[in-house]
Amino acid sequence: MHIDLNERTAVVSGSTQGIGFAIAQALAGAGAHVVVNGRSPGSTGAAAERVREAVAGARVTPVAADLATAEGAAALHEAVPEVDILVNNLGIFGSRDPLEIDDDEWRRYFEVNVLSAVRLIRTYLPGMRDRSWGRVISVASDSAVVIPAEMIHYGVTKTALLAVGRGFAKAAAGSGVTVNSVIAGPTHTGGVEDFVAELVGADRPWDEAQRQFMREHRPLSLIERLIEPSEIANLVVYLSSELASATTGGALRVDGGYVDSILP
Ligand SMILES: NC(=O)c1ccc[n+]([C@@H]2O[C@H](COP(=O)([O-])OP(=O)(O)OC[C@H]3O[C@@H](n4cnc5c(N)ncnc54)[C@H](OP(=O)(O)O)[C@@H]3O)[C@@H](O)[C@H]2O)c1
């Protein structure tokens, strides 16, 4: 398969590190002009530089904007008025006793994980429809379908994101714009690396440590290791391409078989 995104402009929310950064790098590798986003000029500038180092000739624009706010979304829109590929990657997570999560914390999770995506879809979908081509991809999680007791607030926002994707796919019906969600499983990001070290110790090689972590703490994984961010990015690049023109309204898994279900 040959994927050429040379004529496309892509925005990846929350892409200065982790999965978002891998997606930005992979889209740039496929030729897209990529907008990397984070909250500060320092982190976005450094991420753009890292993409340029990794991908010869990459076209990357850093835009610092807090996308948990309407002002941040408006600032991004002003900086980048037209977008062909929107990747709603921004998301926060953390373990909390569910009985101790107060209303403000619930609202914060909703603002960052759900409304940030809704605002950007509202911002960019009309232009995509007018041009008869567009891709919207939101990064959900296994926690959307297997709600963890210690992360109910997170799981709920990711379930909501799946509904947002399905609903907006209907709103885009027949327009040439596809809207999908990617269900990412346990992934090897910086935060997760610290978590693994905390649970199984930092005194052994990474591969051994992560496999022990998966055996003991994520036994449902069928690949018995963490997913690399680039593996999530591969599916996002495919969904962003011409080749995925008949896939819309879907929730596609890159979870290493973690969710014990045949569908989605
Ligand atoms: N890690 C996993 O195992 C896993 C598994 C399944 C799904 N996911 C999902 O994958 C996505 C990415 O997760 P990750 O672990 O790669 O994230 P991460 O490493 O925590 O990175 C978060 C990114 O978001 C940016 N960010 C945070 N708040 C922001 C805001 N208000 N406005 C704009 N940017 C903001 C950060 O940039 P600055 O700090 O520079 O602002 C950073 O680039 C999330 O939606 C997450 O739920 C992750």
Short mmCIF file of C-alpha atoms and ligand atoms in Angstrom, two decimals:
data_model
loop_
_atom_site.label_atom_id
_atom_site.label_comp_id
_atom_site.label_asym_id
_atom_site.label_seq_id
_atom_site.Cartn_x
_atom_site.Cartn_y
_atom_site.Cartn_z
CA MET A 1 0.00 0.00 0.00
CA HIS A 2 1.25 3.44 -0.80
CA ILE A 3 0.13 6.33 1.40
CA ASP A 4 0.85 9.85 0.22
CA LEU A 5 -0.52 12.70 2.33
CA ASN A 6 1.44 15.44 0.57
CA GLU A 7 -1.60 17.56 -0.16
CA ARG A 8 -3.00 17.31 3.35
CA THR A 9 -2.74 19.46 6.45
CA ALA A 10 -3.11 17.61 9.74
CA VAL A 11 -3.63 18.85 13.29
CA VAL A 12 -2.78 16.53 16.17
CA SER A 13 -4.00 17.81 19.55
CA GLY A 14 -1.68 17.19 22.52
CA SER A 15 1.26 16.05 20.41
CA THR A 16 4.45 17.20 22.16
CA GLN A 17 5.09 13.68 23.50
CA GLY A 18 3.70 10.15 23.77
CA ILE A 19 1.13 8.81 21.31
CA GLY A 20 0.32 12.25 19.87
CA PHE A 21 3.96 12.89 19.03
CA ALA A 22 4.26 9.47 17.33
CA ILE A 23 1.15 10.26 15.28
CA ALA A 24 2.51 13.68 14.28
CA GLN A 25 5.82 12.12 13.24
CA ALA A 26 4.14 9.34 11.26
CA LEU A 27 1.82 11.77 9.43
CA ALA A 28 4.83 13.95 8.58
CA GLY A 29 6.60 10.81 7.36
CA ALA A 30 3.67 10.19 5.00
CA GLY A 31 4.13 13.72 3.61
CA ALA A 32 1.43 15.69 5.45
CA HIS A 33 1.97 19.22 6.70
CA VAL A 34 1.59 18.62 10.43
CA VAL A 35 0.57 21.00 13.21
CA VAL A 36 1.92 19.89 16.59
CA ASN A 37 0.14 21.18 19.66
CA GLY A 38 0.74 21.50 23.37
CA ARG A 39 0.22 24.17 25.98
CA SER A 40 3.51 26.04 25.71
CA PRO A 41 5.66 27.49 22.93
CA GLY A 42 8.65 25.69 24.49
CA SER A 43 7.18 22.18 24.34
CA THR A 44 5.56 22.62 20.90
CA GLY A 45 8.71 24.18 19.40
CA ALA A 46 10.86 21.34 20.74
CA ALA A 47 8.42 18.70 19.44
CA ALA A 48 8.40 20.30 15.98
CA GLU A 49 12.20 20.23 15.99
CA ARG A 50 12.20 16.52 16.93
CA VAL A 51 9.87 15.74 14.02
CA ARG A 52 12.15 17.66 11.62
CA GLU A 53 15.16 15.70 12.91
CA ALA A 54 13.35 12.38 12.43
CA VAL A 55 11.75 13.10 9.04
CA ALA A 56 13.86 14.72 6.34
CA GLY A 57 12.00 17.60 4.73
CA ALA A 58 9.11 17.45 7.21
CA ARG A 59 6.66 20.35 7.12
CA VAL A 60 5.76 21.03 10.76
CA THR A 61 4.12 24.01 12.44
CA PRO A 62 4.02 24.27 16.22
CA VAL A 63 0.92 25.88 17.73
CA ALA A 64 0.75 26.44 21.48
CA ALA A 65 -2.88 26.46 22.64
CA ASP A 66 -4.69 25.05 25.65
CA LEU A 67 -7.33 23.00 23.86
CA ALA A 68 -9.23 22.34 27.06
CA THR A 69 -10.65 25.85 26.57
CA ALA A 70 -12.79 27.55 23.91
CA GLU A 71 -10.16 30.31 23.69
CA GLY A 72 -7.48 27.72 22.93
CA ALA A 73 -9.58 26.18 20.16
CA ALA A 74 -10.22 29.66 18.71
CA ALA A 75 -6.48 30.45 18.79
CA LEU A 76 -5.70 27.21 16.93
CA HIS A 77 -8.37 28.01 14.35
CA GLU A 78 -6.90 31.45 13.78
CA ALA A 79 -3.42 29.99 13.34
CA VAL A 80 -4.62 27.12 11.13
CA PRO A 81 -7.91 27.98 9.41
CA GLU A 82 -8.08 24.92 7.11
CA VAL A 83 -7.44 21.33 8.16
CA ASP A 84 -7.89 18.09 6.19
CA ILE A 85 -6.98 15.62 8.95
CA LEU A 86 -7.98 16.26 12.56
CA VAL A 87 -6.57 13.91 15.19
CA ASN A 88 -8.16 14.39 18.60
CA ASN A 89 -5.40 12.83 20.64
CA LEU A 90 -5.47 15.08 23.69
CA GLY A 91 -6.47 13.19 26.82
CA ILE A 92 -5.60 13.07 30.49
CA PHE A 93 -5.81 10.11 32.84
CA GLY A 94 -4.98 9.13 36.41
CA SER A 95 -6.10 6.70 39.10
CA ARG A 96 -8.51 8.07 41.71
CA ASP A 97 -10.82 6.58 44.32
CA PRO A 98 -14.15 7.00 42.50
CA LEU A 99 -15.93 8.13 45.65
CA GLU A 100 -13.49 11.00 46.01
CA ILE A 101 -13.77 12.50 42.55
CA ASP A 102 -15.67 15.75 43.02
CA ASP A 103 -17.79 17.67 40.49
CA ASP A 104 -14.92 19.95 39.48
CA GLU A 105 -12.71 17.00 38.64
CA TRP A 106 -15.50 15.36 36.61
CA ARG A 107 -15.96 18.64 34.71
CA ARG A 108 -12.22 18.97 34.11
CA TYR A 109 -12.04 15.47 32.60
CA PHE A 110 -15.06 16.22 30.43
CA GLU A 111 -13.58 19.54 29.22
CA VAL A 112 -10.18 18.07 28.35
CA ASN A 113 -11.13 14.64 27.03
CA VAL A 114 -14.51 15.23 25.37
CA LEU A 115 -15.26 18.92 24.77
CA SER A 116 -11.78 19.57 23.33
CA ALA A 117 -12.62 17.07 20.57
CA VAL A 118 -16.18 18.33 20.06
CA ARG A 119 -14.96 21.93 19.69
CA LEU A 120 -12.32 21.00 17.13
CA ILE A 121 -14.78 18.90 15.14
CA ARG A 122 -17.23 21.83 15.14
CA THR A 123 -14.39 24.09 14.02
CA TYR A 124 -13.02 22.00 11.16
CA LEU A 125 -15.78 19.68 9.94
CA PRO A 126 -17.70 22.35 7.95
CA GLY A 127 -14.60 23.20 5.87
CA MET A 128 -13.90 19.51 5.27
CA ARG A 129 -17.48 19.02 4.08
CA ASP A 130 -17.24 22.05 1.77
CA ARG A 131 -14.08 20.61 0.20
CA SER A 132 -15.66 17.10 0.04
CA TRP A 133 -12.73 15.48 1.82
CA GLY A 134 -11.67 15.12 5.42
CA ARG A 135 -10.60 12.77 8.16
CA VAL A 136 -11.46 13.01 11.85
CA ILE A 137 -9.85 10.47 14.16
CA SER A 138 -10.18 10.48 17.94
CA VAL A 139 -7.90 8.49 20.22
CA ALA A 140 -10.02 6.56 22.70
CA SER A 141 -8.91 3.79 25.03
CA ASP A 142 -9.64 0.25 26.15
CA SER A 143 -11.00 2.06 29.24
CA ALA A 144 -13.91 3.22 27.06
CA VAL A 145 -15.27 -0.32 26.94
CA VAL A 146 -13.70 -1.91 30.04
CA ILE A 147 -14.31 0.79 32.66
CA PRO A 148 -11.59 0.59 35.34
CA ALA A 149 -12.91 1.07 38.91
CA GLU A 150 -9.96 3.36 39.67
CA MET A 151 -10.49 5.48 36.55
CA ILE A 152 -14.28 5.74 36.13
CA HIS A 153 -14.02 9.44 35.26
CA TYR A 154 -11.47 8.65 32.53
CA GLY A 155 -13.38 5.65 31.16
CA VAL A 156 -16.62 7.63 30.96
CA THR A 157 -14.97 10.36 28.89
CA LYS A 158 -13.53 7.80 26.50
CA THR A 159 -16.93 6.08 26.11
CA ALA A 160 -18.35 9.53 25.36
CA LEU A 161 -15.65 10.07 22.75
CA LEU A 162 -16.76 6.90 20.93
CA ALA A 163 -20.31 8.29 20.87
CA VAL A 164 -19.03 11.64 19.60
CA GLY A 165 -17.25 9.85 16.75
CA ARG A 166 -20.26 7.77 15.79
CA GLY A 167 -22.59 10.78 15.92
CA PHE A 168 -20.40 13.11 13.89
CA ALA A 169 -19.83 10.36 11.31
CA LYS A 170 -23.60 10.52 10.73
CA ALA A 171 -23.46 14.32 10.56
CA ALA A 172 -20.80 13.94 7.84
CA ALA A 173 -22.68 11.25 5.90
CA GLY A 174 -22.17 11.30 2.15
CA SER A 175 -19.73 14.21 2.27
CA GLY A 176 -16.41 12.47 1.65
CA VAL A 177 -15.45 13.09 5.28
CA THR A 178 -14.90 10.08 7.51
CA VAL A 179 -15.01 10.13 11.33
CA ASN A 180 -13.54 7.29 13.36
CA SER A 181 -12.16 6.41 16.78
CA VAL A 182 -9.07 4.39 17.60
CA ILE A 183 -9.20 2.29 20.75
CA ALA A 184 -5.63 2.30 22.02
CA GLY A 185 -4.54 -0.29 24.57
CA PRO A 186 -1.77 -0.09 27.20
CA THR A 187 1.00 1.85 25.48
CA HIS A 188 4.69 2.46 26.12
CA THR A 189 4.73 6.19 26.93
CA GLY A 190 6.91 8.03 29.45
CA GLY A 191 4.22 8.03 32.12
CA VAL A 192 3.56 4.31 31.69
CA GLU A 193 7.31 3.55 31.89
CA ASP A 194 7.42 5.18 35.35
CA PHE A 195 4.30 3.24 36.34
CA VAL A 196 5.91 -0.08 35.28
CA ALA A 197 9.08 0.72 37.24
CA GLU A 198 6.95 1.53 40.29
CA LEU A 199 5.07 -1.77 40.13
CA VAL A 200 7.77 -4.29 39.14
CA GLY A 201 11.01 -2.45 40.03
CA ALA A 202 13.54 -0.58 37.91
CA ASP A 203 16.38 -3.08 38.38
CA ARG A 204 16.01 -5.12 35.16
CA PRO A 205 16.08 -4.60 31.39
CA TRP A 206 13.02 -2.79 30.02
CA ASP A 207 11.77 -5.71 27.95
CA GLU A 208 11.79 -8.06 30.92
CA ALA A 209 10.16 -5.44 33.19
CA GLN A 210 7.33 -4.66 30.79
CA ARG A 211 6.60 -8.35 30.14
CA GLN A 212 6.39 -9.00 33.90
CA PHE A 213 4.14 -5.94 34.25
CA MET A 214 1.85 -7.22 31.51
CA ARG A 215 1.74 -10.78 32.92
CA GLU A 216 0.91 -9.58 36.42
CA HIS A 217 -1.14 -6.43 35.83
CA ARG A 218 -2.55 -6.67 32.28
CA PRO A 219 -3.01 -10.44 31.82
CA LEU A 220 -5.67 -10.01 29.12
CA SER A 221 -3.18 -8.65 26.60
CA LEU A 222 -2.66 -11.11 23.75
CA ILE A 223 0.67 -9.60 22.69
CA GLU A 224 1.96 -9.76 26.30
CA ARG A 225 3.83 -6.47 25.98
CA LEU A 226 3.06 -2.78 25.86
CA ILE A 227 2.08 -1.28 22.52
CA GLU A 228 4.60 1.11 20.98
CA PRO A 229 3.19 4.59 20.15
CA SER A 230 4.26 4.08 16.52
CA GLU A 231 1.91 1.07 16.32
CA ILE A 232 -1.04 3.31 17.21
CA ALA A 233 0.24 5.89 14.73
CA ASN A 234 0.26 3.32 11.90
CA LEU A 235 -3.50 2.85 12.14
CA VAL A 236 -4.07 6.61 12.37
CA VAL A 237 -2.02 7.16 9.20
CA TYR A 238 -4.03 4.50 7.38
CA LEU A 239 -7.33 6.02 8.55
CA SER A 240 -6.05 9.43 7.42
CA SER A 241 -5.42 8.17 3.92
CA GLU A 242 -7.42 7.76 0.74
CA LEU A 243 -7.24 3.99 1.28
CA ALA A 244 -9.60 4.15 4.28
CA SER A 245 -12.39 5.90 2.35
CA ALA A 246 -15.05 3.28 3.24
CA THR A 247 -14.30 3.18 6.96
CA THR A 248 -16.40 5.66 8.93
CA GLY A 249 -18.39 5.74 12.14
CA GLY A 250 -16.12 3.01 13.46
CA ALA A 251 -14.13 2.28 16.59
CA LEU A 252 -10.99 0.42 15.57
CA ARG A 253 -8.79 -1.37 18.06
CA VAL A 254 -5.01 -1.22 18.43
CA ASP A 255 -5.11 -2.78 21.86
CA GLY A 256 -2.94 -5.87 21.50
CA GLY A 257 -6.10 -7.95 21.93
CA TYR A 258 -6.57 -6.52 25.42
CA VAL A 259 -10.34 -6.01 25.13
CA ASP A 260 -11.81 -9.52 25.34
CA SER A 261 -14.45 -9.05 22.70
CA ILE A 262 -15.03 -9.82 19.03
CA LEU A 263 -16.58 -6.40 18.34
CA PRO A 264 -15.71 -3.61 17.77
N1 LIG B 1 -0.64 5.95 27.41
C1 LIG B 1 -1.48 4.96 27.29
O1 LIG B 1 -1.22 3.82 27.68
C2 LIG B 1 -2.83 5.18 26.62
C3 LIG B 1 -3.67 4.08 26.42
C4 LIG B 1 -4.88 4.27 25.76
C5 LIG B 1 -5.25 5.54 25.33
N2 LIG B 1 -4.42 6.60 25.55
C6 LIG B 1 -4.87 7.91 25.07
O2 LIG B 1 -3.91 8.40 24.15
C7 LIG B 1 -3.86 9.83 24.20
C8 LIG B 1 -2.43 10.28 24.43
O3 LIG B 1 -1.97 9.72 25.65
P1 LIG B 1 -0.42 9.80 26.07
O4 LIG B 1 -0.22 8.86 27.20
O5 LIG B 1 0.42 9.69 24.86
O6 LIG B 1 -0.38 11.32 26.62
P2 LIG B 1 0.78 12.10 27.39
O7 LIG B 1 2.10 11.42 27.17
O8 LIG B 1 0.31 12.38 28.77
O9 LIG B 1 0.83 13.47 26.56
C9 LIG B 1 -0.18 14.40 26.69
C10 LIG B 1 0.01 15.46 25.63
O10 LIG B 1 -1.08 16.37 25.70
C11 LIG B 1 -0.58 17.72 25.80
N3 LIG B 1 -1.56 18.44 26.59
C12 LIG B 1 -1.98 18.20 27.87
N4 LIG B 1 -2.97 19.06 28.21
C13 LIG B 1 -3.18 19.85 27.12
C14 LIG B 1 -4.09 20.91 26.83
N5 LIG B 1 -4.97 21.33 27.75
N6 LIG B 1 -4.06 21.48 25.60
C15 LIG B 1 -3.17 21.06 24.66
N7 LIG B 1 -2.29 20.05 24.88
C16 LIG B 1 -2.30 19.47 26.09
C17 LIG B 1 0.79 17.59 26.42
O11 LIG B 1 1.59 18.64 25.96
P3 LIG B 1 2.18 19.83 26.90
O12 LIG B 1 2.54 19.21 28.23
O13 LIG B 1 3.36 20.28 26.10
O14 LIG B 1 1.09 20.84 27.01
C18 LIG B 1 1.26 16.26 25.79
O15 LIG B 1 1.80 16.50 24.51
C19 LIG B 1 -4.84 10.25 25.31
O16 LIG B 1 -6.08 10.58 24.74
C20 LIG B 1 -4.96 8.98 26.15
O17 LIG B 1 -6.18 8.92 26.83
C21 LIG B 1 -3.22 6.45 26.20
#
